[in-house]
Each structure stands twice: as C-alpha cells, then as structure tokens.
C-alpha cells in the first residue's frame, strides 16, 4: 500500500473525528483537505464509511445513558417519546439521502468551491443565530416533543450539501425553535447515531463490490483515527458549548471557507492520482444517506 495514502488516511480520519460533532462540517473539511492532498477514494466511500468511527465514540461515552433508556422503554413514556423522536428526526434525511445520493456523491462531493461557499454562508448564519435573543422553551432532550424532533430532522436535510454541516444544521434549527445550546448539541449527538449508521450501511451495500483490499485498509485506518479523536470531542464539547456558545465555530467555518477559496484559485488543479478505473466508476452507484456532518 502507498505510504502516502496511509498518511492521508490518518490525517483525514483524525480530521473526521475532531469535526464530526462540531458545527463546522466534517465532510466539508475532509473533502477539501482530501482535494488539496490529492486523495481520491473509490466511489467516495472512504469519506462516508469512516464516520462510523466517530459514532462508535458516541456509543461508548453515552452507553450508560443509552442502556437506561433501552431498559426503561416498556415502562417509561419519556424513554419511548425520546426514542420515537430520534427515529422521527432521522426519517427526512433518510428519505432525501436515498433519492439524491447520486447527485450528492458525483456532483456536490466533487465541487470544492460549493463546499467553501457553504462553509462561509453557514458560518455567518450560525454566528447570527448564536447571538440572537431567544426564549428557551426546551432544555432537556428527553422532553423534546415529537413535532420539534421532526422539524429538527427537516433541518438536517440541509446537510446534504457538503460544507453545510449535519450538526450545524440540526443545532441551528434547534436554537431557532427554542432549545438551549447544550441540549441542542446533545440532540445532535443522538441524532448522529441512526443517521451515520444509515449512511454507513447504505454506502457499504452499494459499493462493497468496488472496494479493493487497499481501499478497505485505508477505511480501517481512517475509522480508527476518527474514533480516537472523536472521543476527545464528545467528552468535552457540551461543557464548552454551555460556557462559550457556537461563535468560535462560526468564525472557524468562515476562515476555512475563505482559505479554501483562495487556495482553489491560486493552486493548480490536483490530478486524480487515485481515482478509480473508468470501468469501475461507470459501474459505481455511489450512495449515502448523506447528512454526515458533519456536513
């Protein structure tokens, strides 16, 4: 295996884990970084499949709480409402992602300038929303009504555009509808689990025959790096958001988007040195329930 590709997989995996649960667009970051590194994955499956590493970090950190919710489902209306709310919020992205997967993977994933614009616009909107005066009506994810969960799920569909950010879209939507900052981020954590698991399963089922042993090794490396780096973010993000809000992430998005635009304009086009063979590409049907996010 090319040692350069291994190094790229390590860098991209760490980037995925650090950014998946921040409202900065993990997919936008790894697609832009991959573009400038000259990294091309088969059917863009690497960028989707390594996200499950970050989700594994959520499962470990929240295992105790998730287990309590699971065992109390038969007896607790609150647990049942929370579970139904997460599943309801997942459905819009699942529906739109299946319908639009070809366009997402073959057009949006391959247009770095769109990603830069989405990063900047999303950063500006997040900055405005973070500073808006709000009346908090919901401060516990366990008490979110089903109608609110569905609306947050509709906001998540905006993350089909790479650079928008799955967590950014869900957090912004939550804040606009009266949640506090901490519970908005926490709901985004929980919603990531079915969303990213769905993206992983769908993409793997569609593209497994196209993946070579080298592709699989790179995905495993990225998966492990994403898991390790995401553990740090999951353990500390809620406390940070409670104290400082989302402004720092908004400015980061704007800075990365502007830097990406400059580099795209001044640097020569990267050759597709690792692109799949034309015949394989023709057979590919790229797929993802792609509200990844951290889009």
PDB file of C-alpha atoms in Angstrom:
ATOM      1  CA  UNK A   1       0.000   0.000   0.000  1.00  0.00           C
ATOM      2  CA  UNK A   2       1.193   3.507  -0.824  1.00  0.00           C
ATOM      3  CA  UNK A   3       2.657   5.044   2.355  1.00  0.00           C
ATOM      4  CA  UNK A   4       1.422   8.449   1.211  1.00  0.00           C
ATOM      5  CA  UNK A   5      -2.148   7.154   1.064  1.00  0.00           C
ATOM      6  CA  UNK A   6      -1.763   5.752   4.589  1.00  0.00           C
ATOM      7  CA  UNK A   7      -0.608   9.149   5.833  1.00  0.00           C
ATOM      8  CA  UNK A   8      -3.565  10.807   4.111  1.00  0.00           C
ATOM      9  CA  UNK A   9      -5.965   8.312   5.724  1.00  0.00           C
ATOM     10  CA  UNK A  10      -4.530   9.079   9.164  1.00  0.00           C
ATOM     11  CA  UNK A  11      -4.863  12.852   8.652  1.00  0.00           C
ATOM     12  CA  UNK A  12      -8.378  12.601   7.238  1.00  0.00           C
ATOM     13  CA  UNK A  13      -9.506  10.181   9.955  1.00  0.00           C
ATOM     14  CA  UNK A  14      -8.300  12.493  12.713  1.00  0.00           C
ATOM     15  CA  UNK A  15      -9.980  15.432  10.987  1.00  0.00           C
ATOM     16  CA  UNK A  16     -13.253  13.489  10.730  1.00  0.00           C
ATOM     17  CA  UNK A  17     -13.250  12.629  14.425  1.00  0.00           C
ATOM     18  CA  UNK A  18     -12.411  16.153  15.533  1.00  0.00           C
ATOM     19  CA  UNK A  19     -15.065  17.792  13.362  1.00  0.00           C
ATOM     20  CA  UNK A  20     -17.971  15.295  13.148  1.00  0.00           C
ATOM     21  CA  UNK A  21     -19.827  16.666  16.167  1.00  0.00           C
ATOM     22  CA  UNK A  22     -18.774  20.298  15.770  1.00  0.00           C
ATOM     23  CA  UNK A  23     -20.999  22.571  13.660  1.00  0.00           C
ATOM     24  CA  UNK A  24     -18.189  23.035  11.130  1.00  0.00           C
ATOM     25  CA  UNK A  25     -18.918  20.241   8.590  1.00  0.00           C
ATOM     26  CA  UNK A  26     -16.704  17.195   8.911  1.00  0.00           C
ATOM     27  CA  UNK A  27     -17.467  16.180   5.325  1.00  0.00           C
ATOM     28  CA  UNK A  28     -16.587  19.633   4.049  1.00  0.00           C
ATOM     29  CA  UNK A  29     -13.272  19.517   5.909  1.00  0.00           C
ATOM     30  CA  UNK A  30     -12.216  16.065   4.737  1.00  0.00           C
ATOM     31  CA  UNK A  31     -13.321  16.691   1.146  1.00  0.00           C
ATOM     32  CA  UNK A  32     -11.402  19.971   0.962  1.00  0.00           C
ATOM     33  CA  UNK A  33      -8.377  18.517   2.718  1.00  0.00           C
ATOM     34  CA  UNK A  34      -8.516  15.433   0.517  1.00  0.00           C
ATOM     35  CA  UNK A  35      -8.705  17.643  -2.558  1.00  0.00           C
ATOM     36  CA  UNK A  36      -5.530  19.518  -1.640  1.00  0.00           C
ATOM     37  CA  UNK A  37      -3.766  16.281  -0.619  1.00  0.00           C
ATOM     38  CA  UNK A  38      -4.720  14.703  -3.941  1.00  0.00           C
ATOM     39  CA  UNK A  39      -6.633  11.937  -2.141  1.00  0.00           C
ATOM     40  CA  UNK A  40      -9.356  10.170  -4.132  1.00  0.00           C
ATOM     41  CA  UNK A  41     -11.309   7.265  -2.672  1.00  0.00           C
ATOM     42  CA  UNK A  42     -13.251   4.691  -4.652  1.00  0.00           C
ATOM     43  CA  UNK A  43     -16.838   5.919  -5.067  1.00  0.00           C
ATOM     44  CA  UNK A  44     -16.098   8.378  -2.233  1.00  0.00           C
ATOM     45  CA  UNK A  45     -16.808   5.575   0.218  1.00  0.00           C
ATOM     46  CA  UNK A  46     -13.853   6.385   2.486  1.00  0.00           C
ATOM     47  CA  UNK A  47     -15.374   9.759   3.404  1.00  0.00           C
ATOM     48  CA  UNK A  48     -18.693   8.156   4.358  1.00  0.00           C
ATOM     49  CA  UNK A  49     -17.579   4.906   5.986  1.00  0.00           C
ATOM     50  CA  UNK A  50     -15.015   6.346   8.407  1.00  0.00           C
ATOM     51  CA  UNK A  51     -17.790   8.387  10.043  1.00  0.00           C
ATOM     52  CA  UNK A  52     -18.900   5.264  11.877  1.00  0.00           C
ATOM     53  CA  UNK A  53     -15.704   5.527  13.936  1.00  0.00           C
ATOM     54  CA  UNK A  54     -16.925   8.832  15.336  1.00  0.00           C
ATOM     55  CA  UNK A  55     -20.331   7.311  16.051  1.00  0.00           C
ATOM     56  CA  UNK A  56     -18.668   4.487  17.988  1.00  0.00           C
ATOM     57  CA  UNK A  57     -17.177   7.161  20.256  1.00  0.00           C
ATOM     58  CA  UNK A  58     -20.710   8.441  20.995  1.00  0.00           C
ATOM     59  CA  UNK A  59     -21.895   4.933  21.814  1.00  0.00           C
ATOM     60  CA  UNK A  60     -19.069   4.407  24.294  1.00  0.00           C
ATOM     61  CA  UNK A  61     -19.385   7.759  26.048  1.00  0.00           C
ATOM     62  CA  UNK A  62     -23.189   7.563  26.238  1.00  0.00           C
ATOM     63  CA  UNK A  63     -23.516   3.802  26.718  1.00  0.00           C
ATOM     64  CA  UNK A  64     -24.815   4.038  30.282  1.00  0.00           C
ATOM     65  CA  UNK A  65     -27.483   6.569  29.374  1.00  0.00           C
ATOM     66  CA  UNK A  66     -28.488   4.713  26.218  1.00  0.00           C
ATOM     67  CA  UNK A  67     -28.769   1.465  28.154  1.00  0.00           C
ATOM     68  CA  UNK A  68     -31.032   3.076  30.757  1.00  0.00           C
ATOM     69  CA  UNK A  69     -33.283   4.404  28.019  1.00  0.00           C
ATOM     70  CA  UNK A  70     -33.403   0.967  26.389  1.00  0.00           C
ATOM     71  CA  UNK A  71     -34.276  -0.989  29.532  1.00  0.00           C
ATOM     72  CA  UNK A  72     -36.964   1.519  30.551  1.00  0.00           C
ATOM     73  CA  UNK A  73     -38.729   1.534  27.166  1.00  0.00           C
ATOM     74  CA  UNK A  74     -41.509  -0.820  28.340  1.00  0.00           C
ATOM     75  CA  UNK A  75     -42.262   1.234  31.447  1.00  0.00           C
ATOM     76  CA  UNK A  76     -41.285   4.840  30.705  1.00  0.00           C
ATOM     77  CA  UNK A  77     -43.345   7.043  28.394  1.00  0.00           C
ATOM     78  CA  UNK A  78     -40.481   9.541  28.484  1.00  0.00           C
ATOM     79  CA  UNK A  79     -37.995   6.999  27.141  1.00  0.00           C
ATOM     80  CA  UNK A  80     -40.429   5.922  24.428  1.00  0.00           C
ATOM     81  CA  UNK A  81     -41.063   9.520  23.367  1.00  0.00           C
ATOM     82  CA  UNK A  82     -37.314  10.247  23.200  1.00  0.00           C
ATOM     83  CA  UNK A  83     -36.640   7.129  21.107  1.00  0.00           C
ATOM     84  CA  UNK A  84     -39.554   7.890  18.793  1.00  0.00           C
ATOM     85  CA  UNK A  85     -38.328  11.485  18.476  1.00  0.00           C
ATOM     86  CA  UNK A  86     -34.856  10.419  17.363  1.00  0.00           C
ATOM     87  CA  UNK A  87     -36.262   7.979  14.811  1.00  0.00           C
ATOM     88  CA  UNK A  88     -38.718  10.593  13.542  1.00  0.00           C
ATOM     89  CA  UNK A  89     -35.938  13.160  13.180  1.00  0.00           C
ATOM     90  CA  UNK A  90     -33.879  10.625  11.200  1.00  0.00           C
ATOM     91  CA  UNK A  91     -36.548   9.895   8.578  1.00  0.00           C
ATOM     92  CA  UNK A  92     -36.385  13.114   6.457  1.00  0.00           C
ATOM     93  CA  UNK A  93     -32.628  12.762   5.861  1.00  0.00           C
ATOM     94  CA  UNK A  94     -33.004   9.059   5.114  1.00  0.00           C
ATOM     95  CA  UNK A  95     -35.672   9.765   2.505  1.00  0.00           C
ATOM     96  CA  UNK A  96     -33.898  12.681   0.829  1.00  0.00           C
ATOM     97  CA  UNK A  97     -30.494  10.984   1.038  1.00  0.00           C
ATOM     98  CA  UNK A  98     -31.669   7.882  -0.810  1.00  0.00           C
ATOM     99  CA  UNK A  99     -33.323   9.951  -3.541  1.00  0.00           C
ATOM    100  CA  UNK A 100     -30.395  12.347  -4.001  1.00  0.00           C
ATOM    101  CA  UNK A 101     -27.367  10.105  -3.398  1.00  0.00           C
ATOM    102  CA  UNK A 102     -26.125  10.143  -6.997  1.00  0.00           C
ATOM    103  CA  UNK A 103     -26.242  13.933  -7.185  1.00  0.00           C
ATOM    104  CA  UNK A 104     -24.616  14.298  -3.753  1.00  0.00           C
ATOM    105  CA  UNK A 105     -21.728  11.943  -4.453  1.00  0.00           C
ATOM    106  CA  UNK A 106     -20.999  12.720  -8.117  1.00  0.00           C
ATOM    107  CA  UNK A 107     -21.673  16.473  -8.187  1.00  0.00           C
ATOM    108  CA  UNK A 108     -21.607  18.090  -4.747  1.00  0.00           C
ATOM    109  CA  UNK A 109     -18.756  15.943  -3.373  1.00  0.00           C
ATOM    110  CA  UNK A 110     -16.690  16.844  -6.435  1.00  0.00           C
ATOM    111  CA  UNK A 111     -17.196  20.625  -6.309  1.00  0.00           C
ATOM    112  CA  UNK A 112     -14.831  22.144  -3.727  1.00  0.00           C
ATOM    113  CA  UNK A 113     -15.966  25.714  -4.381  1.00  0.00           C
ATOM    114  CA  UNK A 114     -19.520  24.782  -3.368  1.00  0.00           C
ATOM    115  CA  UNK A 115     -18.121  23.425  -0.105  1.00  0.00           C
ATOM    116  CA  UNK A 116     -16.267  26.683   0.571  1.00  0.00           C
ATOM    117  CA  UNK A 117     -19.362  28.774  -0.089  1.00  0.00           C
ATOM    118  CA  UNK A 118     -21.452  26.533   2.179  1.00  0.00           C
ATOM    119  CA  UNK A 119     -18.860  26.834   4.958  1.00  0.00           C
ATOM    120  CA  UNK A 120     -18.903  30.634   4.775  1.00  0.00           C
ATOM    121  CA  UNK A 121     -22.673  31.033   4.499  1.00  0.00           C
ATOM    122  CA  UNK A 122     -23.267  28.508   7.261  1.00  0.00           C
ATOM    123  CA  UNK A 123     -20.735  30.265   9.470  1.00  0.00           C
ATOM    124  CA  UNK A 124     -22.426  33.614   9.040  1.00  0.00           C
ATOM    125  CA  UNK A 125     -25.846  32.128   9.806  1.00  0.00           C
ATOM    126  CA  UNK A 126     -24.535  30.280  12.856  1.00  0.00           C
ATOM    127  CA  UNK A 127     -22.956  33.493  14.137  1.00  0.00           C
ATOM    128  CA  UNK A 128     -26.249  35.371  13.744  1.00  0.00           C
ATOM    129  CA  UNK A 129     -28.277  32.604  15.399  1.00  0.00           C
ATOM    130  CA  UNK A 130     -25.814  32.270  18.271  1.00  0.00           C
ATOM    131  CA  UNK A 131     -26.202  35.970  19.073  1.00  0.00           C
ATOM    132  CA  UNK A 132     -29.975  36.194  18.651  1.00  0.00           C
ATOM    133  CA  UNK A 133     -32.030  36.838  21.786  1.00  0.00           C
ATOM    134  CA  UNK A 134     -34.108  33.740  22.411  1.00  0.00           C
ATOM    135  CA  UNK A 135     -36.709  32.440  24.823  1.00  0.00           C
ATOM    136  CA  UNK A 136     -35.646  28.935  25.874  1.00  0.00           C
ATOM    137  CA  UNK A 137     -38.581  26.531  25.971  1.00  0.00           C
ATOM    138  CA  UNK A 138     -36.729  23.204  25.905  1.00  0.00           C
ATOM    139  CA  UNK A 139     -33.590  22.390  27.881  1.00  0.00           C
ATOM    140  CA  UNK A 140     -33.725  18.580  28.107  1.00  0.00           C
ATOM    141  CA  UNK A 141     -33.591  16.310  25.054  1.00  0.00           C
ATOM    142  CA  UNK A 142     -35.767  13.780  26.862  1.00  0.00           C
ATOM    143  CA  UNK A 143     -38.606  16.313  26.848  1.00  0.00           C
ATOM    144  CA  UNK A 144     -38.435  17.414  23.204  1.00  0.00           C
ATOM    145  CA  UNK A 145     -41.925  16.998  21.682  1.00  0.00           C
ATOM    146  CA  UNK A 146     -42.220  14.836  18.570  1.00  0.00           C
ATOM    147  CA  UNK A 147     -43.177  17.831  16.417  1.00  0.00           C
ATOM    148  CA  UNK A 148     -39.924  19.570  17.398  1.00  0.00           C
ATOM    149  CA  UNK A 149     -37.898  16.435  16.621  1.00  0.00           C
ATOM    150  CA  UNK A 150     -39.414  16.213  13.139  1.00  0.00           C
ATOM    151  CA  UNK A 151     -38.626  19.865  12.430  1.00  0.00           C
ATOM    152  CA  UNK A 152     -35.017  19.349  13.530  1.00  0.00           C
ATOM    153  CA  UNK A 153     -34.858  16.346  11.201  1.00  0.00           C
ATOM    154  CA  UNK A 154     -36.020  18.515   8.314  1.00  0.00           C
ATOM    155  CA  UNK A 155     -33.241  20.996   9.114  1.00  0.00           C
ATOM    156  CA  UNK A 156     -30.775  18.101   8.980  1.00  0.00           C
ATOM    157  CA  UNK A 157     -31.619  17.654   5.290  1.00  0.00           C
ATOM    158  CA  UNK A 158     -29.743  20.899   4.582  1.00  0.00           C
ATOM    159  CA  UNK A 159     -26.571  18.964   5.361  1.00  0.00           C
ATOM    160  CA  UNK A 160     -26.917  17.093   2.063  1.00  0.00           C
ATOM    161  CA  UNK A 161     -24.824  19.998   0.758  1.00  0.00           C
ATOM    162  CA  UNK A 162     -21.260  19.253   1.895  1.00  0.00           C
ATOM    163  CA  UNK A 163     -19.922  22.163   3.889  1.00  0.00           C
ATOM    164  CA  UNK A 164     -23.297  22.868   5.498  1.00  0.00           C
ATOM    165  CA  UNK A 165     -22.678  20.555   8.494  1.00  0.00           C
ATOM    166  CA  UNK A 166     -25.102  17.975   9.812  1.00  0.00           C
ATOM    167  CA  UNK A 167     -24.579  19.069  13.404  1.00  0.00           C
ATOM    168  CA  UNK A 168     -24.614  22.728  12.375  1.00  0.00           C
ATOM    169  CA  UNK A 169     -27.957  22.370  10.619  1.00  0.00           C
ATOM    170  CA  UNK A 170     -29.574  20.475  13.481  1.00  0.00           C
ATOM    171  CA  UNK A 171     -28.168  22.795  16.160  1.00  0.00           C
ATOM    172  CA  UNK A 172     -29.207  25.933  14.267  1.00  0.00           C
ATOM    173  CA  UNK A 173     -32.692  24.535  13.725  1.00  0.00           C
ATOM    174  CA  UNK A 174     -32.973  23.563  17.383  1.00  0.00           C
ATOM    175  CA  UNK A 175     -31.927  27.013  18.598  1.00  0.00           C
ATOM    176  CA  UNK A 176     -34.383  28.735  16.269  1.00  0.00           C
ATOM    177  CA  UNK A 177     -37.179  26.626  17.739  1.00  0.00           C
ATOM    178  CA  UNK A 178     -36.468  27.436  21.374  1.00  0.00           C
ATOM    179  CA  UNK A 179     -33.934  24.945  22.711  1.00  0.00           C
ATOM    180  CA  UNK A 180     -30.935  25.851  24.821  1.00  0.00           C
ATOM    181  CA  UNK A 181     -27.424  25.430  23.417  1.00  0.00           C
ATOM    182  CA  UNK A 182     -26.392  22.399  25.465  1.00  0.00           C
ATOM    183  CA  UNK A 183     -29.452  20.282  24.700  1.00  0.00           C
ATOM    184  CA  UNK A 184     -29.300  21.315  21.017  1.00  0.00           C
ATOM    185  CA  UNK A 185     -25.766  19.924  20.785  1.00  0.00           C
ATOM    186  CA  UNK A 186     -26.752  16.817  22.730  1.00  0.00           C
ATOM    187  CA  UNK A 187     -29.736  16.080  20.489  1.00  0.00           C
ATOM    188  CA  UNK A 188     -27.390  16.392  17.514  1.00  0.00           C
ATOM    189  CA  UNK A 189     -25.175  13.737  19.143  1.00  0.00           C
ATOM    190  CA  UNK A 190     -28.045  11.294  19.487  1.00  0.00           C
ATOM    191  CA  UNK A 191     -29.441  12.008  16.014  1.00  0.00           C
ATOM    192  CA  UNK A 192     -25.996  11.308  14.536  1.00  0.00           C
ATOM    193  CA  UNK A 193     -26.223   7.642  15.541  1.00  0.00           C
ATOM    194  CA  UNK A 194     -29.053   6.467  13.255  1.00  0.00           C
ATOM    195  CA  UNK A 195     -28.072   8.978  10.557  1.00  0.00           C
ATOM    196  CA  UNK A 196     -24.458   7.889  10.278  1.00  0.00           C
ATOM    197  CA  UNK A 197     -25.281   4.216  10.760  1.00  0.00           C
ATOM    198  CA  UNK A 198     -27.760   4.519   7.902  1.00  0.00           C
ATOM    199  CA  UNK A 199     -25.174   6.262   5.710  1.00  0.00           C
ATOM    200  CA  UNK A 200     -22.565   3.602   6.512  1.00  0.00           C
ATOM    201  CA  UNK A 201     -24.890   0.679   5.811  1.00  0.00           C
ATOM    202  CA  UNK A 202     -26.324   2.121   2.605  1.00  0.00           C
ATOM    203  CA  UNK A 203     -22.976   3.162   1.148  1.00  0.00           C
ATOM    204  CA  UNK A 204     -21.293  -0.136   2.029  1.00  0.00           C
ATOM    205  CA  UNK A 205     -24.125  -2.150   0.493  1.00  0.00           C
ATOM    206  CA  UNK A 206     -23.935  -0.143  -2.732  1.00  0.00           C
ATOM    207  CA  UNK A 207     -20.162  -0.035  -3.136  1.00  0.00           C
ATOM    208  CA  UNK A 208     -18.760  -3.115  -1.389  1.00  0.00           C
ATOM    209  CA  UNK A 209     -18.012  -4.866  -4.708  1.00  0.00           C
ATOM    210  CA  UNK A 210     -15.938  -1.894  -5.876  1.00  0.00           C
ATOM    211  CA  UNK A 211     -13.695  -1.721  -2.807  1.00  0.00           C
ATOM    212  CA  UNK A 212     -10.248  -3.272  -3.112  1.00  0.00           C
ATOM    213  CA  UNK A 213      -8.211  -4.640  -0.179  1.00  0.00           C
ATOM    214  CA  UNK A 214      -6.200  -1.400  -0.213  1.00  0.00           C
ATOM    215  CA  UNK A 215      -9.427   0.622  -0.022  1.00  0.00           C
ATOM    216  CA  UNK A 216     -10.574  -1.422   2.965  1.00  0.00           C
ATOM    217  CA  UNK A 217      -7.257  -0.982   4.766  1.00  0.00           C
ATOM    218  CA  UNK A 218      -7.409   2.782   4.297  1.00  0.00           C
ATOM    219  CA  UNK A 219     -11.011   2.837   5.556  1.00  0.00           C
ATOM    220  CA  UNK A 220      -9.998   0.861   8.661  1.00  0.00           C
ATOM    221  CA  UNK A 221      -7.153   3.292   9.364  1.00  0.00           C
ATOM    222  CA  UNK A 222      -9.450   6.299   8.944  1.00  0.00           C
ATOM    223  CA  UNK A 223     -12.123   4.610  11.068  1.00  0.00           C
ATOM    224  CA  UNK A 224      -9.723   4.042  13.979  1.00  0.00           C
ATOM    225  CA  UNK A 225      -8.324   7.577  13.816  1.00  0.00           C
ATOM    226  CA  UNK A 226     -11.839   9.046  13.693  1.00  0.00           C
ATOM    227  CA  UNK A 227     -12.850   7.011  16.734  1.00  0.00           C
ATOM    228  CA  UNK A 228      -9.856   8.089  18.829  1.00  0.00           C
ATOM    229  CA  UNK A 229     -10.124  11.793  18.005  1.00  0.00           C
ATOM    230  CA  UNK A 230     -13.925  11.858  18.372  1.00  0.00           C
ATOM    231  CA  UNK A 231     -13.661  10.530  21.932  1.00  0.00           C
ATOM    232  CA  UNK A 232     -11.974  13.764  22.966  1.00  0.00           C
ATOM    233  CA  UNK A 233     -14.606  15.972  21.308  1.00  0.00           C
ATOM    234  CA  UNK A 234     -17.597  14.070  22.676  1.00  0.00           C
ATOM    235  CA  UNK A 235     -16.279  14.214  26.241  1.00  0.00           C
ATOM    236  CA  UNK A 236     -15.694  17.981  26.226  1.00  0.00           C
ATOM    237  CA  UNK A 237     -17.957  19.646  23.658  1.00  0.00           C
ATOM    238  CA  UNK A 238     -21.124  20.073  25.754  1.00  0.00           C
ATOM    239  CA  UNK A 239     -19.318  21.838  28.571  1.00  0.00           C
ATOM    240  CA  UNK A 240     -17.537  24.102  26.082  1.00  0.00           C
ATOM    241  CA  UNK A 241     -20.792  24.994  24.303  1.00  0.00           C
ATOM    242  CA  UNK A 242     -22.543  25.715  27.602  1.00  0.00           C
ATOM    243  CA  UNK A 243     -19.847  28.251  28.511  1.00  0.00           C
ATOM    244  CA  UNK A 244     -18.894  29.762  25.155  1.00  0.00           C
ATOM    245  CA  UNK A 245     -21.670  29.082  22.628  1.00  0.00           C
ATOM    246  CA  UNK A 246     -21.031  28.476  18.937  1.00  0.00           C
ATOM    247  CA  UNK A 247     -19.376  31.714  17.790  1.00  0.00           C
ATOM    248  CA  UNK A 248     -15.871  30.231  17.695  1.00  0.00           C
ATOM    249  CA  UNK A 249     -17.079  27.502  15.340  1.00  0.00           C
ATOM    250  CA  UNK A 250     -18.818  30.062  13.145  1.00  0.00           C
ATOM    251  CA  UNK A 251     -15.601  32.068  12.751  1.00  0.00           C
ATOM    252  CA  UNK A 252     -13.650  28.853  12.100  1.00  0.00           C
ATOM    253  CA  UNK A 253     -16.055  27.929   9.280  1.00  0.00           C
ATOM    254  CA  UNK A 254     -15.722  31.359   7.698  1.00  0.00           C
ATOM    255  CA  UNK A 255     -11.923  31.228   7.939  1.00  0.00           C
ATOM    256  CA  UNK A 256     -11.665  27.727   6.441  1.00  0.00           C
ATOM    257  CA  UNK A 257     -14.090  28.624   3.650  1.00  0.00           C
ATOM    258  CA  UNK A 258     -12.167  31.759   2.714  1.00  0.00           C
ATOM    259  CA  UNK A 259      -8.821  29.952   2.856  1.00  0.00           C
ATOM    260  CA  UNK A 260     -10.189  27.161   0.695  1.00  0.00           C
ATOM    261  CA  UNK A 261     -11.430  29.656  -1.891  1.00  0.00           C
ATOM    262  CA  UNK A 262      -8.031  31.343  -2.071  1.00  0.00           C
ATOM    263  CA  UNK A 263      -6.200  28.040  -2.435  1.00  0.00           C
ATOM    264  CA  UNK A 264      -8.597  26.826  -5.121  1.00  0.00           C
ATOM    265  CA  UNK A 265      -7.954  30.000  -7.103  1.00  0.00           C
ATOM    266  CA  UNK A 266      -4.156  30.083  -6.788  1.00  0.00           C
ATOM    267  CA  UNK A 267      -3.151  26.411  -6.753  1.00  0.00           C
ATOM    268  CA  UNK A 268      -3.120  24.202  -9.856  1.00  0.00           C
ATOM    269  CA  UNK A 269      -5.832  21.569 -10.159  1.00  0.00           C
ATOM    270  CA  UNK A 270      -4.931  18.374  -8.307  1.00  0.00           C
ATOM    271  CA  UNK A 271      -4.604  15.345 -10.565  1.00  0.00           C
ATOM    272  CA  UNK A 272      -6.873  12.420  -9.747  1.00  0.00           C
ATOM    273  CA  UNK A 273      -3.956  10.106  -8.997  1.00  0.00           C
ATOM    274  CA  UNK A 274      -6.066   7.695  -7.008  1.00  0.00           C
ATOM    275  CA  UNK A 275      -9.268   7.871  -8.984  1.00  0.00           C
ATOM    276  CA  UNK A 276     -10.994   4.558  -9.766  1.00  0.00           C
ATOM    277  CA  UNK A 277     -10.643   2.985 -13.184  1.00  0.00           C
ATOM    278  CA  UNK A 278     -13.198   4.291 -15.701  1.00  0.00           C
ATOM    279  CA  UNK A 279     -14.928   0.921 -15.981  1.00  0.00           C
ATOM    280  CA  UNK A 280     -15.306   0.650 -12.221  1.00  0.00           C
ATOM    281  CA  UNK A 281     -16.507   4.217 -11.992  1.00  0.00           C
ATOM    282  CA  UNK A 282     -19.113   3.528 -14.655  1.00  0.00           C
ATOM    283  CA  UNK A 283     -20.425   0.607 -12.644  1.00  0.00           C
ATOM    284  CA  UNK A 284     -20.452   2.547  -9.416  1.00  0.00           C
ATOM    285  CA  UNK A 285     -23.713   3.680  -7.912  1.00  0.00           C
ATOM    286  CA  UNK A 286     -22.489   5.926  -5.141  1.00  0.00           C
ATOM    287  CA  UNK A 287     -24.753   6.081  -2.215  1.00  0.00           C
ATOM    288  CA  UNK A 288     -25.199   7.562   1.180  1.00  0.00           C
ATOM    289  CA  UNK A 289     -27.937   8.723   3.456  1.00  0.00           C
ATOM    290  CA  UNK A 290     -25.584  11.647   3.490  1.00  0.00           C
ATOM    291  CA  UNK A 291     -26.421  14.019   6.236  1.00  0.00           C
ATOM    292  CA  UNK A 292     -22.991  13.410   7.609  1.00  0.00           C
ATOM    293  CA  UNK A 293     -21.807  16.194   9.014  1.00  0.00           C
ATOM    294  CA  UNK A 294     -20.968  16.686   9.761  1.00  0.00           C
ATOM    295  CA  UNK A 295     -21.711  18.110   6.661  1.00  0.00           C
TER     296      UNK A 295
END
